[in-house]
PDB file of C-alpha atoms in Angstrom:
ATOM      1  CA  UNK A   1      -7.767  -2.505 -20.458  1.00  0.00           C
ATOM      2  CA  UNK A   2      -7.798   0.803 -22.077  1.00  0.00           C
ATOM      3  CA  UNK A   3      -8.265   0.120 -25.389  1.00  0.00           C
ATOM      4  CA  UNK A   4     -11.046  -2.857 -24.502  1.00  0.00           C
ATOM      5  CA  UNK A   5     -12.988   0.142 -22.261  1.00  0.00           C
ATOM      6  CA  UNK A   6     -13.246   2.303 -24.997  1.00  0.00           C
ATOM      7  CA  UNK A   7     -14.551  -0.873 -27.572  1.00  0.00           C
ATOM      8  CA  UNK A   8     -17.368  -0.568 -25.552  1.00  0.00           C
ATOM      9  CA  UNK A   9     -18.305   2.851 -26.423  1.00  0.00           C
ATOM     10  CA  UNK A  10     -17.818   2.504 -29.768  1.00  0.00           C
ATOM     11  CA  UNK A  11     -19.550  -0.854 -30.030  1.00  0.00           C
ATOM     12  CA  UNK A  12     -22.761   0.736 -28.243  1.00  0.00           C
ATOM     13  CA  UNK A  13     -22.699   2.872 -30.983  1.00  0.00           C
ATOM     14  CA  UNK A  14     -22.585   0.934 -33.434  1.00  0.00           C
ATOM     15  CA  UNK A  15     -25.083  -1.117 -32.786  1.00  0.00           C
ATOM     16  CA  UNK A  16     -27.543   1.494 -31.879  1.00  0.00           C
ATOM     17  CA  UNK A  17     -27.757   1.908 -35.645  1.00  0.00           C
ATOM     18  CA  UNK A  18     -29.587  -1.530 -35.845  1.00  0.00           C
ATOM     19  CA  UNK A  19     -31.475  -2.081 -32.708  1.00  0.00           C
ATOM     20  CA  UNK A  20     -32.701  -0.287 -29.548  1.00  0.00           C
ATOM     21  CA  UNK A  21     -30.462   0.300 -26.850  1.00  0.00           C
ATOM     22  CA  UNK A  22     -31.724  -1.695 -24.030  1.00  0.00           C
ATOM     23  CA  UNK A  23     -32.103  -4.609 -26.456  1.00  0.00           C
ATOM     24  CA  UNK A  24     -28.504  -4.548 -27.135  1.00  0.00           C
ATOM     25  CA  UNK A  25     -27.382  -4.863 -23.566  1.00  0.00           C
ATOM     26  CA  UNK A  26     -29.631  -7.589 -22.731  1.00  0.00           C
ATOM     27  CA  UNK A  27     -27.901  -9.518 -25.347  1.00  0.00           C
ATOM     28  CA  UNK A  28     -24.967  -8.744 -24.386  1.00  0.00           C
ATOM     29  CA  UNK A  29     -25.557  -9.091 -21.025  1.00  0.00           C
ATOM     30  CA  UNK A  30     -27.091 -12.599 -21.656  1.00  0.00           C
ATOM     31  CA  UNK A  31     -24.576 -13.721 -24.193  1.00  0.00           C
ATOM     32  CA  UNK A  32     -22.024 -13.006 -21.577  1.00  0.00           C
ATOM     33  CA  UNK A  33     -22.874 -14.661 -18.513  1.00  0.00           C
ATOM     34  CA  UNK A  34     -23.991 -17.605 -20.378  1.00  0.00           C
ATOM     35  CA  UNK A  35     -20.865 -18.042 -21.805  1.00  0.00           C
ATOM     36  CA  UNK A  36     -19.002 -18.055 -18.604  1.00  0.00           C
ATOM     37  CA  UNK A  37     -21.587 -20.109 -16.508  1.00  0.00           C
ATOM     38  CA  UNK A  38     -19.945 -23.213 -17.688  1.00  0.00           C
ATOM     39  CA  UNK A  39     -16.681 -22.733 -15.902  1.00  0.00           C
ATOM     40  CA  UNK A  40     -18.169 -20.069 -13.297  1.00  0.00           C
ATOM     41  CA  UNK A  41     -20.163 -23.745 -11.972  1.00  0.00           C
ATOM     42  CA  UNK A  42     -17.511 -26.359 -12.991  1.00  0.00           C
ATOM     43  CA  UNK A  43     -13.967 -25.019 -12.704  1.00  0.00           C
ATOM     44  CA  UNK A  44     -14.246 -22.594  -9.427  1.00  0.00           C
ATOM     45  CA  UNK A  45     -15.102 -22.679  -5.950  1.00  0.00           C
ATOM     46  CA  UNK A  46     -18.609 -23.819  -4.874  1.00  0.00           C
ATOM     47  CA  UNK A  47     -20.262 -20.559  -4.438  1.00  0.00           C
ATOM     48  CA  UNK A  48     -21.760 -19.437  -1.320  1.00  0.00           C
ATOM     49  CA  UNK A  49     -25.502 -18.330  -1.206  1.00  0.00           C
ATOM     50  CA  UNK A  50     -24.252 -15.048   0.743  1.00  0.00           C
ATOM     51  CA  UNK A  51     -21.579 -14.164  -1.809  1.00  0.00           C
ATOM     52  CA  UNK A  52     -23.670 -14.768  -4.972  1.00  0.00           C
ATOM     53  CA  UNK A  53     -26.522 -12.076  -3.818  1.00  0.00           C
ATOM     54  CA  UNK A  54     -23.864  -9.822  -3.134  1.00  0.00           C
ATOM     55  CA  UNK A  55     -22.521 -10.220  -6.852  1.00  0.00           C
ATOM     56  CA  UNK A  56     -25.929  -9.871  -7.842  1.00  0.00           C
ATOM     57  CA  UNK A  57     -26.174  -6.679  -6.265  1.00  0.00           C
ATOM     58  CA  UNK A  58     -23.221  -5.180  -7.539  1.00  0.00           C
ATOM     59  CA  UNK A  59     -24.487  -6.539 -10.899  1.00  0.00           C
ATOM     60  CA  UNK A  60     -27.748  -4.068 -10.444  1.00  0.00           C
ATOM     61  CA  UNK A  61     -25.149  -1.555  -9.398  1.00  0.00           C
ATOM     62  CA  UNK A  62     -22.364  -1.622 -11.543  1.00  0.00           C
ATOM     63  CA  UNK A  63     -23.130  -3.441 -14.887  1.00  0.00           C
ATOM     64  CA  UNK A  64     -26.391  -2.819 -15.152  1.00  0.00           C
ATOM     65  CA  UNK A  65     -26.918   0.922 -14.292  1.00  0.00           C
ATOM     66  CA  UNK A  66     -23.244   2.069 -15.705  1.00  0.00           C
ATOM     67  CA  UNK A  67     -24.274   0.657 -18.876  1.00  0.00           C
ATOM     68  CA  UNK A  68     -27.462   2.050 -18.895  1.00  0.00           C
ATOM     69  CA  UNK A  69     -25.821   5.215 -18.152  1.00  0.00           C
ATOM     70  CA  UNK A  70     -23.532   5.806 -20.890  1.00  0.00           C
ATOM     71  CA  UNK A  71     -25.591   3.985 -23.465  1.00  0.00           C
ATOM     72  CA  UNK A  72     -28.882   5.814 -23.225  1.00  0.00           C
ATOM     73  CA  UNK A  73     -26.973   9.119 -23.763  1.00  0.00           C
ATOM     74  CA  UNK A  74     -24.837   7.727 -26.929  1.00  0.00           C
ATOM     75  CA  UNK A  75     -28.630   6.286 -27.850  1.00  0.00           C
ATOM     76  CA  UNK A  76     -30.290   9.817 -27.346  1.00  0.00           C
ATOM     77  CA  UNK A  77     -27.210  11.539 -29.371  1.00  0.00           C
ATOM     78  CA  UNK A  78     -24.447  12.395 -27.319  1.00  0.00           C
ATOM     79  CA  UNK A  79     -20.830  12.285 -28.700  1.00  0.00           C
ATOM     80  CA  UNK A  80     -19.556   8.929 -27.880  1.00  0.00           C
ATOM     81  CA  UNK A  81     -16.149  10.915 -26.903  1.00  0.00           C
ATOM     82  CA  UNK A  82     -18.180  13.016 -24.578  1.00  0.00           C
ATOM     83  CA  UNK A  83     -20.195  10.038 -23.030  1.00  0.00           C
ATOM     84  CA  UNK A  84     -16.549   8.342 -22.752  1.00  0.00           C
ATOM     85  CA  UNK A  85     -14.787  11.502 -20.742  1.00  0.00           C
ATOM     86  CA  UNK A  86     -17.726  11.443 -18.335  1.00  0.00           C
ATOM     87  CA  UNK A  87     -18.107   8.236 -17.419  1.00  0.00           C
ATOM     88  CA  UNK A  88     -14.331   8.377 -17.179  1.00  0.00           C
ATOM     89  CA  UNK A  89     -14.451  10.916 -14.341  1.00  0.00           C
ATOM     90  CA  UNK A  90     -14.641   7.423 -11.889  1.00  0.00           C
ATOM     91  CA  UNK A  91     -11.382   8.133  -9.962  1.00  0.00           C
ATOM     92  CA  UNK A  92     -13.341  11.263  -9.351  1.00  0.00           C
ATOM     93  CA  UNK A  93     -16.130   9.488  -7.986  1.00  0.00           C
ATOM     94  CA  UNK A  94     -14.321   6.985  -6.608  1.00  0.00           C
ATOM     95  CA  UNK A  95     -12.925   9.444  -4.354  1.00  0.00           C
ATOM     96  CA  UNK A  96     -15.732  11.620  -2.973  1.00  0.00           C
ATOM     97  CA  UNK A  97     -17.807   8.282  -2.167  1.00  0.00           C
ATOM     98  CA  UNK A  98     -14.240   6.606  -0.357  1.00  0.00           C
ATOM     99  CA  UNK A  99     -15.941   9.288   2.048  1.00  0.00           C
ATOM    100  CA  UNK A 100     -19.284   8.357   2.997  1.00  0.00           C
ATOM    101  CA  UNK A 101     -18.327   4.317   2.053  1.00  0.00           C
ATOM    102  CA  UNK A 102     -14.804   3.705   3.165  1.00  0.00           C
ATOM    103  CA  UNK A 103     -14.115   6.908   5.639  1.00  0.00           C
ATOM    104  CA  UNK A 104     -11.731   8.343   3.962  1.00  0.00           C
ATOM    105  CA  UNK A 105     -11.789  12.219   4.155  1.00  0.00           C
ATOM    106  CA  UNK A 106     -10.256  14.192   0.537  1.00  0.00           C
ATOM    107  CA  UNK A 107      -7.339  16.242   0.928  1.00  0.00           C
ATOM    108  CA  UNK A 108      -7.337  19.685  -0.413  1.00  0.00           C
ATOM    109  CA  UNK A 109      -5.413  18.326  -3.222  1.00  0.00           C
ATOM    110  CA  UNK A 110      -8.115  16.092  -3.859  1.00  0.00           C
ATOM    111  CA  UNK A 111     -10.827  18.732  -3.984  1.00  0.00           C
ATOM    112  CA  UNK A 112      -8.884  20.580  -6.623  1.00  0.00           C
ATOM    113  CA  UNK A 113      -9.076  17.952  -8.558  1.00  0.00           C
ATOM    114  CA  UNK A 114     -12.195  17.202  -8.381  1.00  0.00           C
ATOM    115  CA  UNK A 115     -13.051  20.834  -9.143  1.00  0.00           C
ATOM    116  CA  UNK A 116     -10.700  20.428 -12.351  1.00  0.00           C
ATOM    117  CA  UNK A 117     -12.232  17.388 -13.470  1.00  0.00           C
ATOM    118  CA  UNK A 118     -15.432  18.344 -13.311  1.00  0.00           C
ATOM    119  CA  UNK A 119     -14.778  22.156 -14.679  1.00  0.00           C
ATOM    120  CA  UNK A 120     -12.879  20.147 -17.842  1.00  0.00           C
ATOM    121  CA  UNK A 121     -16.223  18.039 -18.709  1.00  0.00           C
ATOM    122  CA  UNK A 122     -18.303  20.591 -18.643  1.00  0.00           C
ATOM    123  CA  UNK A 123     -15.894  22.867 -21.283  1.00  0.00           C
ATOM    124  CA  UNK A 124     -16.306  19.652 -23.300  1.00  0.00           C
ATOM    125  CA  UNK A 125     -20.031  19.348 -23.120  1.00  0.00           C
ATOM    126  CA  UNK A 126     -20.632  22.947 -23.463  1.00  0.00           C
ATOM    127  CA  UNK A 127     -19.212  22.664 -26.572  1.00  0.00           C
ATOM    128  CA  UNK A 128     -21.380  19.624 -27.276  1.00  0.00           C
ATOM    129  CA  UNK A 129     -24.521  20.692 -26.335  1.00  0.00           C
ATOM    130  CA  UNK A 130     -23.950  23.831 -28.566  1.00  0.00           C
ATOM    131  CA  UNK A 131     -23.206  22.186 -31.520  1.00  0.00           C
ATOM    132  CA  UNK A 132     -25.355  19.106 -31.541  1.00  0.00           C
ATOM    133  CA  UNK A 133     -29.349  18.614 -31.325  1.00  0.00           C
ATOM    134  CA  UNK A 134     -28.585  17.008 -27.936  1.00  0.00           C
ATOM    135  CA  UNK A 135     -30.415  18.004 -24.972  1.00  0.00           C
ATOM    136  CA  UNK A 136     -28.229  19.098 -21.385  1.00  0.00           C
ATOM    137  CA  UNK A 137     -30.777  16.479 -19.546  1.00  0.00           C
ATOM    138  CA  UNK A 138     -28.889  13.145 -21.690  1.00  0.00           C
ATOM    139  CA  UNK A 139     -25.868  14.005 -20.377  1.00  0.00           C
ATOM    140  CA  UNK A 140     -27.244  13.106 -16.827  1.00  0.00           C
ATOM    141  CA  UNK A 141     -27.161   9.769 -17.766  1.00  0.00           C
ATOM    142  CA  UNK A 142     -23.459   8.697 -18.193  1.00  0.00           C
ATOM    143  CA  UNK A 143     -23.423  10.855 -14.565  1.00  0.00           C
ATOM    144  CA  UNK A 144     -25.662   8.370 -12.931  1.00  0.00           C
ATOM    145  CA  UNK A 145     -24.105   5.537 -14.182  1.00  0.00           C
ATOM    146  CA  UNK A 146     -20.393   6.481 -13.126  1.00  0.00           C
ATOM    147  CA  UNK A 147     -21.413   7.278  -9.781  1.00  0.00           C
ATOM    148  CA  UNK A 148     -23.395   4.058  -9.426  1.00  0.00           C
ATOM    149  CA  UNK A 149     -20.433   2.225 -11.155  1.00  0.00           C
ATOM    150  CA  UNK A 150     -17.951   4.149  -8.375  1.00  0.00           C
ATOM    151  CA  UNK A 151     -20.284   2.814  -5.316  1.00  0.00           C
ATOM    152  CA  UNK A 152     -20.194  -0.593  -6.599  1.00  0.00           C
ATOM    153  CA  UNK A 153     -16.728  -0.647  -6.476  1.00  0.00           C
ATOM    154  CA  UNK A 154     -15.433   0.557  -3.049  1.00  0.00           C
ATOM    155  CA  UNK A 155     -18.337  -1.988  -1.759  1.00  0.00           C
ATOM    156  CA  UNK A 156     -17.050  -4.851  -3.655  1.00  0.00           C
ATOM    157  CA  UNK A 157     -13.434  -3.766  -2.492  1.00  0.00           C
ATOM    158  CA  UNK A 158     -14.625  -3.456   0.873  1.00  0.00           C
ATOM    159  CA  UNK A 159     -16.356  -7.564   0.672  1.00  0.00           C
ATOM    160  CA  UNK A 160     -15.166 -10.381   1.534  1.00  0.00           C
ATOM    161  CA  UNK A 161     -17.166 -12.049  -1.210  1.00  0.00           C
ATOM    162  CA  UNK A 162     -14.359  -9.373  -3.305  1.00  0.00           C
ATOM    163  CA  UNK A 163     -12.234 -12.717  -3.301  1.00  0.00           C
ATOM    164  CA  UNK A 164     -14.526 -14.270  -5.605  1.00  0.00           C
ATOM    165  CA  UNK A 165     -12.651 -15.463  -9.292  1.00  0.00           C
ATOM    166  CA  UNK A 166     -13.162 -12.726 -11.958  1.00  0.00           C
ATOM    167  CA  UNK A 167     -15.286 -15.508 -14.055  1.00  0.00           C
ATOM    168  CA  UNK A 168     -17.831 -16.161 -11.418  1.00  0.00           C
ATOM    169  CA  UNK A 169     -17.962 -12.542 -10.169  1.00  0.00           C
ATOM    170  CA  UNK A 170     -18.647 -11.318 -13.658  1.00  0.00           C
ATOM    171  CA  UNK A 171     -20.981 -14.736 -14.832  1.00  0.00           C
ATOM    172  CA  UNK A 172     -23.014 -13.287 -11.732  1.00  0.00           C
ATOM    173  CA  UNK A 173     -23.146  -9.751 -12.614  1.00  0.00           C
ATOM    174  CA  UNK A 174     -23.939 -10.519 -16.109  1.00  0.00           C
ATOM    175  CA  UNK A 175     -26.720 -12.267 -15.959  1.00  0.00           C
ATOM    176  CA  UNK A 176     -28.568 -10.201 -12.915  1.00  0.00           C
ATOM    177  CA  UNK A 177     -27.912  -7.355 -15.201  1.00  0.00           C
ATOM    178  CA  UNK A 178     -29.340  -9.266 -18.165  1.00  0.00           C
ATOM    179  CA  UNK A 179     -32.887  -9.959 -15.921  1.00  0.00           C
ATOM    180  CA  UNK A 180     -32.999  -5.623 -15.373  1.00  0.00           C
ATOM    181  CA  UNK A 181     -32.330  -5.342 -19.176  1.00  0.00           C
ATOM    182  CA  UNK A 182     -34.910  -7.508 -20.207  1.00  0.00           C
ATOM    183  CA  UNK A 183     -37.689  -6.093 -18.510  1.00  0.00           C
ATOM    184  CA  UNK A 184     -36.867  -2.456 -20.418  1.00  0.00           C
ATOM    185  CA  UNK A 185     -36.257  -4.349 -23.895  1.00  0.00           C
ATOM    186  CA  UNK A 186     -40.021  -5.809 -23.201  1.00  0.00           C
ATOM    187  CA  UNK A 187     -40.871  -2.522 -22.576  1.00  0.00           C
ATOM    188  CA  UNK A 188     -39.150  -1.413 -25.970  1.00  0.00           C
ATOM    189  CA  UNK A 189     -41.188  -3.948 -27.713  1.00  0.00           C
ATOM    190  CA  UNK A 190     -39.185  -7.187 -27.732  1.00  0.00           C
ATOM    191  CA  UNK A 191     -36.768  -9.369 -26.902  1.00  0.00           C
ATOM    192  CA  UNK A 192     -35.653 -11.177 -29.391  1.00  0.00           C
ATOM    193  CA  UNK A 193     -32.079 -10.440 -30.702  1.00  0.00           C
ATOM    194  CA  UNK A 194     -32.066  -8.907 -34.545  1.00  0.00           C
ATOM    195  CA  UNK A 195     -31.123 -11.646 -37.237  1.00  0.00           C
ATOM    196  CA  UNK A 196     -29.055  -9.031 -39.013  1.00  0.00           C
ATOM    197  CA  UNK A 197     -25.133  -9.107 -39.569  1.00  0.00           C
ATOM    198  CA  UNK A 198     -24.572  -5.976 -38.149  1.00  0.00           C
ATOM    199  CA  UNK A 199     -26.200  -6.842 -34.716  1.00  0.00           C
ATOM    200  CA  UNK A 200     -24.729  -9.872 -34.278  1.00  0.00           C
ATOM    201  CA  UNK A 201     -21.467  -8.296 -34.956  1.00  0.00           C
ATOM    202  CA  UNK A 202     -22.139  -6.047 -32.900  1.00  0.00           C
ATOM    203  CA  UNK A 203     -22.792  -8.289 -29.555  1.00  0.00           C
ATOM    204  CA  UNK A 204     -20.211 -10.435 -30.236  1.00  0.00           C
ATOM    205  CA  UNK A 205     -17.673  -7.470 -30.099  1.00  0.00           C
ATOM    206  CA  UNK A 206     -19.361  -6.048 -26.654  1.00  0.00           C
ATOM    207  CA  UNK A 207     -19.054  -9.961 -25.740  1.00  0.00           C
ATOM    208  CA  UNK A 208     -15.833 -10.686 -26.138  1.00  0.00           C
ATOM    209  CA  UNK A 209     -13.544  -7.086 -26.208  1.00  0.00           C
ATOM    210  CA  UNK A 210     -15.999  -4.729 -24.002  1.00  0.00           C
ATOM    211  CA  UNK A 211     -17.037  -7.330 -21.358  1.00  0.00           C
ATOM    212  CA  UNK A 212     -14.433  -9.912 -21.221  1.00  0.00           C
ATOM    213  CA  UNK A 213     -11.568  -8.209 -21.794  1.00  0.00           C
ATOM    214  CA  UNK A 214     -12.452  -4.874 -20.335  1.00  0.00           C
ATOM    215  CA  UNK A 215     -14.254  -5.853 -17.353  1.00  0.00           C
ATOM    216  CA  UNK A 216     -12.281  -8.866 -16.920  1.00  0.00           C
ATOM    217  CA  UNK A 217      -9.433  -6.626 -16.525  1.00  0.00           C
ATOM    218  CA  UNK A 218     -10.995  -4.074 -14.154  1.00  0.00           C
ATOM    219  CA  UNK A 219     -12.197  -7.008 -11.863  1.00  0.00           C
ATOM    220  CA  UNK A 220      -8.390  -8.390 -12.341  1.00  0.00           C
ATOM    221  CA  UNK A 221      -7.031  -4.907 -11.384  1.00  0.00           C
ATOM    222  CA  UNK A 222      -9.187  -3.842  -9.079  1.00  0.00           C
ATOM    223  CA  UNK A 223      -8.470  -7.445  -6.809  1.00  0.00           C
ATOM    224  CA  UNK A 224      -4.697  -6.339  -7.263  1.00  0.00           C
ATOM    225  CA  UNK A 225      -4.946  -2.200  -6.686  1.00  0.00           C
ATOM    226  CA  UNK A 226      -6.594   0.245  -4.832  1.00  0.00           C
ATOM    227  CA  UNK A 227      -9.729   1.776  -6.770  1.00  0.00           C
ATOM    228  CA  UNK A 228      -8.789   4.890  -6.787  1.00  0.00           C
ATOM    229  CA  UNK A 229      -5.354   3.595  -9.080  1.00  0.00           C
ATOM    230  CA  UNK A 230      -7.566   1.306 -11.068  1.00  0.00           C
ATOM    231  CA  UNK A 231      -9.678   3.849 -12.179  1.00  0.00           C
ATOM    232  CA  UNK A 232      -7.481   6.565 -12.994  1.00  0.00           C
ATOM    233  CA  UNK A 233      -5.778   4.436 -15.834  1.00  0.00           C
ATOM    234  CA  UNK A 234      -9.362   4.512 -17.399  1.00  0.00           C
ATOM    235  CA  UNK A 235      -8.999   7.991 -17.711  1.00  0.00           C
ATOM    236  CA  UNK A 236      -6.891   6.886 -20.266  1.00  0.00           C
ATOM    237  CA  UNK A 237      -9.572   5.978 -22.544  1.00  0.00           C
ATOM    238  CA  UNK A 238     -11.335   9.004 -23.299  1.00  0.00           C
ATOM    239  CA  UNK A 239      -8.693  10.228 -26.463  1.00  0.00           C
ATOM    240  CA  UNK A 240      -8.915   7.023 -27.525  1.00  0.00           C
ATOM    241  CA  UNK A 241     -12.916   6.738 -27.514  1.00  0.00           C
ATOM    242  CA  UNK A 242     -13.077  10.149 -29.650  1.00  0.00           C
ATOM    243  CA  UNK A 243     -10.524   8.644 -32.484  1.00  0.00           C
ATOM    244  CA  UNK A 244     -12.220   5.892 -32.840  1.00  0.00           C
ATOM    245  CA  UNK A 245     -15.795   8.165 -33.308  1.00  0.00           C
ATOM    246  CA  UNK A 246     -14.122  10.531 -35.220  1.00  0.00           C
ATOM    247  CA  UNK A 247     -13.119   7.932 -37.624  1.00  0.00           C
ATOM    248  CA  UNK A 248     -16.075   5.557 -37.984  1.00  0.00           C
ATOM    249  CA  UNK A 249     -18.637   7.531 -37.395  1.00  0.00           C
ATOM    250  CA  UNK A 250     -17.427  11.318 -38.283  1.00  0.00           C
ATOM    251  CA  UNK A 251     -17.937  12.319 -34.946  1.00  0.00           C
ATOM    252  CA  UNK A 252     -16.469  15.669 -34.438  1.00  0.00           C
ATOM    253  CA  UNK A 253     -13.195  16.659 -33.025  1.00  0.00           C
ATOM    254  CA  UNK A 254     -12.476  20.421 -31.634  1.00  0.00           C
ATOM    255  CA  UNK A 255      -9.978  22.364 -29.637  1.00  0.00           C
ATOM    256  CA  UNK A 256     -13.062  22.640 -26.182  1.00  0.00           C
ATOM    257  CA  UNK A 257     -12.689  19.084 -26.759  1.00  0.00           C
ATOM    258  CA  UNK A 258      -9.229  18.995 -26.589  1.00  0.00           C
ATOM    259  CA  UNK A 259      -9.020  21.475 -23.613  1.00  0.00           C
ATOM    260  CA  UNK A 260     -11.949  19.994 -21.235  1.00  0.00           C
ATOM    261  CA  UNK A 261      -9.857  16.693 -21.785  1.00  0.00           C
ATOM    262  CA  UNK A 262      -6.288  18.238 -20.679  1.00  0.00           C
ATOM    263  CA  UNK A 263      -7.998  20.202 -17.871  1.00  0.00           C
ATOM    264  CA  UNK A 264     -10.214  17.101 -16.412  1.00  0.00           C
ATOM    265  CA  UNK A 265      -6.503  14.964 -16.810  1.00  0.00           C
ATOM    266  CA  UNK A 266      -4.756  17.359 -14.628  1.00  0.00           C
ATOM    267  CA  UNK A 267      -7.940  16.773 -12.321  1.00  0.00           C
ATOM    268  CA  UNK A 268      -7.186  13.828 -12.200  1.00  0.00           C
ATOM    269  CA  UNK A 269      -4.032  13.203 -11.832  1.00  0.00           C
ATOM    270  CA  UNK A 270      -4.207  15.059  -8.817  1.00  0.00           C
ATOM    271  CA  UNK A 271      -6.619  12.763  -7.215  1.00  0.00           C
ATOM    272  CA  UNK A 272      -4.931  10.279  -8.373  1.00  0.00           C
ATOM    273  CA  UNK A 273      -1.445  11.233  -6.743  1.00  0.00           C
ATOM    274  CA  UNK A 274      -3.407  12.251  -3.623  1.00  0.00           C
ATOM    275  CA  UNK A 275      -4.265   8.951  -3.177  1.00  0.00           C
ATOM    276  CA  UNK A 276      -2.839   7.240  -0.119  1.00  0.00           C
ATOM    277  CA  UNK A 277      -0.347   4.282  -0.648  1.00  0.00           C
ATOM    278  CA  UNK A 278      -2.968   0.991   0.111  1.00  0.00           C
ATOM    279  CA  UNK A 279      -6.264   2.449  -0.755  1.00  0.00           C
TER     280      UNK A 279
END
């Protein structure tokens, strides 16, 4: 799950070379849910009207505006390693909204963490920001989409319609994200996909590895685990995004990097081990 999460970073970036960003994820939003619609219909349980909106909702939530999120900052220059460790704070988010959502009050241990986690990312961006042409305001972005990504969570995990098969859960999501997307790739200019090799490429990597494998997996997990568990493996990811950027796209690497990273880890680790057994 890791290593598919962080494809999806990288493969954003990618093909923002070739086409615009909201383009992309209509594709592979589309691409996606078509692709699973066959057995999401055929092979699993006749899906209630109730349960479908419901998916369709957490598609708006979760797949559509956390991709948004983190791709219109990568689009609008932000370090893909940055944009990764951000969106990555989830466990964070996770647990200040098990609050308001699932009435669950933090612990003291759980506010230091937080504080960590948030002090690390913004040692990391600092950084960023001073070293790039990147406004502070992009970085808002991959902010909004984690949080909306953290609410659509503890709802789903809180559903009954949470029982639904990965497939049809994510067919669902896909394509109600695809409808948002659309309407902003008109807006771009078009939406017709890019006959080039490099965009095709492209979506079928964020097909296959950064949707069905990584999402797949969260879905699996999350069905399985608390959120607040699921979501701190994620944090995971982050090293592994700014590798990858460092090597294909000579993305830099520095020791604020390093350091926001080891400070927002011990952040949240101690969320994570704050957690209460069950939730």
């Amino acid at each position: 799950m890791v290593l598919s999460w962080s494809a999806g970073f990288v493969g954003v970036r990618f093909a923002t070379d070739y086409a615009p960003i909201f383009l992309i994820l209509l594709w592979r939003s589309l691409v996606s849910g078509l692709l699973l619609l066959p057995l999401a219909l055929l092979a699993g349980p006749r899906m209630r009207g109730k349960d479908v909106l419901q998916q369709v909702a957490f598609g708006a939530l979760a797949m559509a505006g956390y991709l948004a999120g983190y791709s219109l900052a990568i689009a609008h220059g932000a370090p893909t390693g940055i944009v990764a460790l951000i969106t990555d704070m989830l466990p964070l988010a996770v647990a200040l909204l098990s609050w308001p959502v699932l009435g669950q009050a933090l612990s003291a241990r759980q506010w230091l963490g937080t504080g960590l986690g948030v002090a690390g990312v913004l040692i990391a961006s600092a950084w960023s920001t001073g070293h790039t042409d990147t406004s502070a305001w992009v970085y808002l972005w991959p902010v909004l989409g984690t949080t909306l990504l953290a609410l659509a969570s503890l709802l789903q995990k809180r559903s009954a319609s949470g029982a639904m098969p990965v497939y049809q859960s994510l067919c669902i999501q896909c394509l109600s994200a695809a409808v948002i997307f659309a309407g902003f790739a008109w807006h771009e200019g078009s939406v017709l996909p890019v006959l080039k090799r490099e965009f095709i490429g492209g979506i079928l990597w964020l097909v296959f590895i950064a949707t069905f494998g990584a999402w797949g997996l969260y879905y699996l997990a999350l069905q399985k685990f608390s959120p607040a568990r699921v979501t701190a493996i994620l944090y995971l990811s982050p090293p592994v995004t700014m590798v990858w950027a460092w090597t294909l796209f000579q993305e830099p690497l520095s020791w604020a990097m390093a350091l926001g990273l080891a400070v927002s880890l011990l952040g949240v680790l101690l969320v994570a081990r704050a957690q209460k057994p069950g939730h």
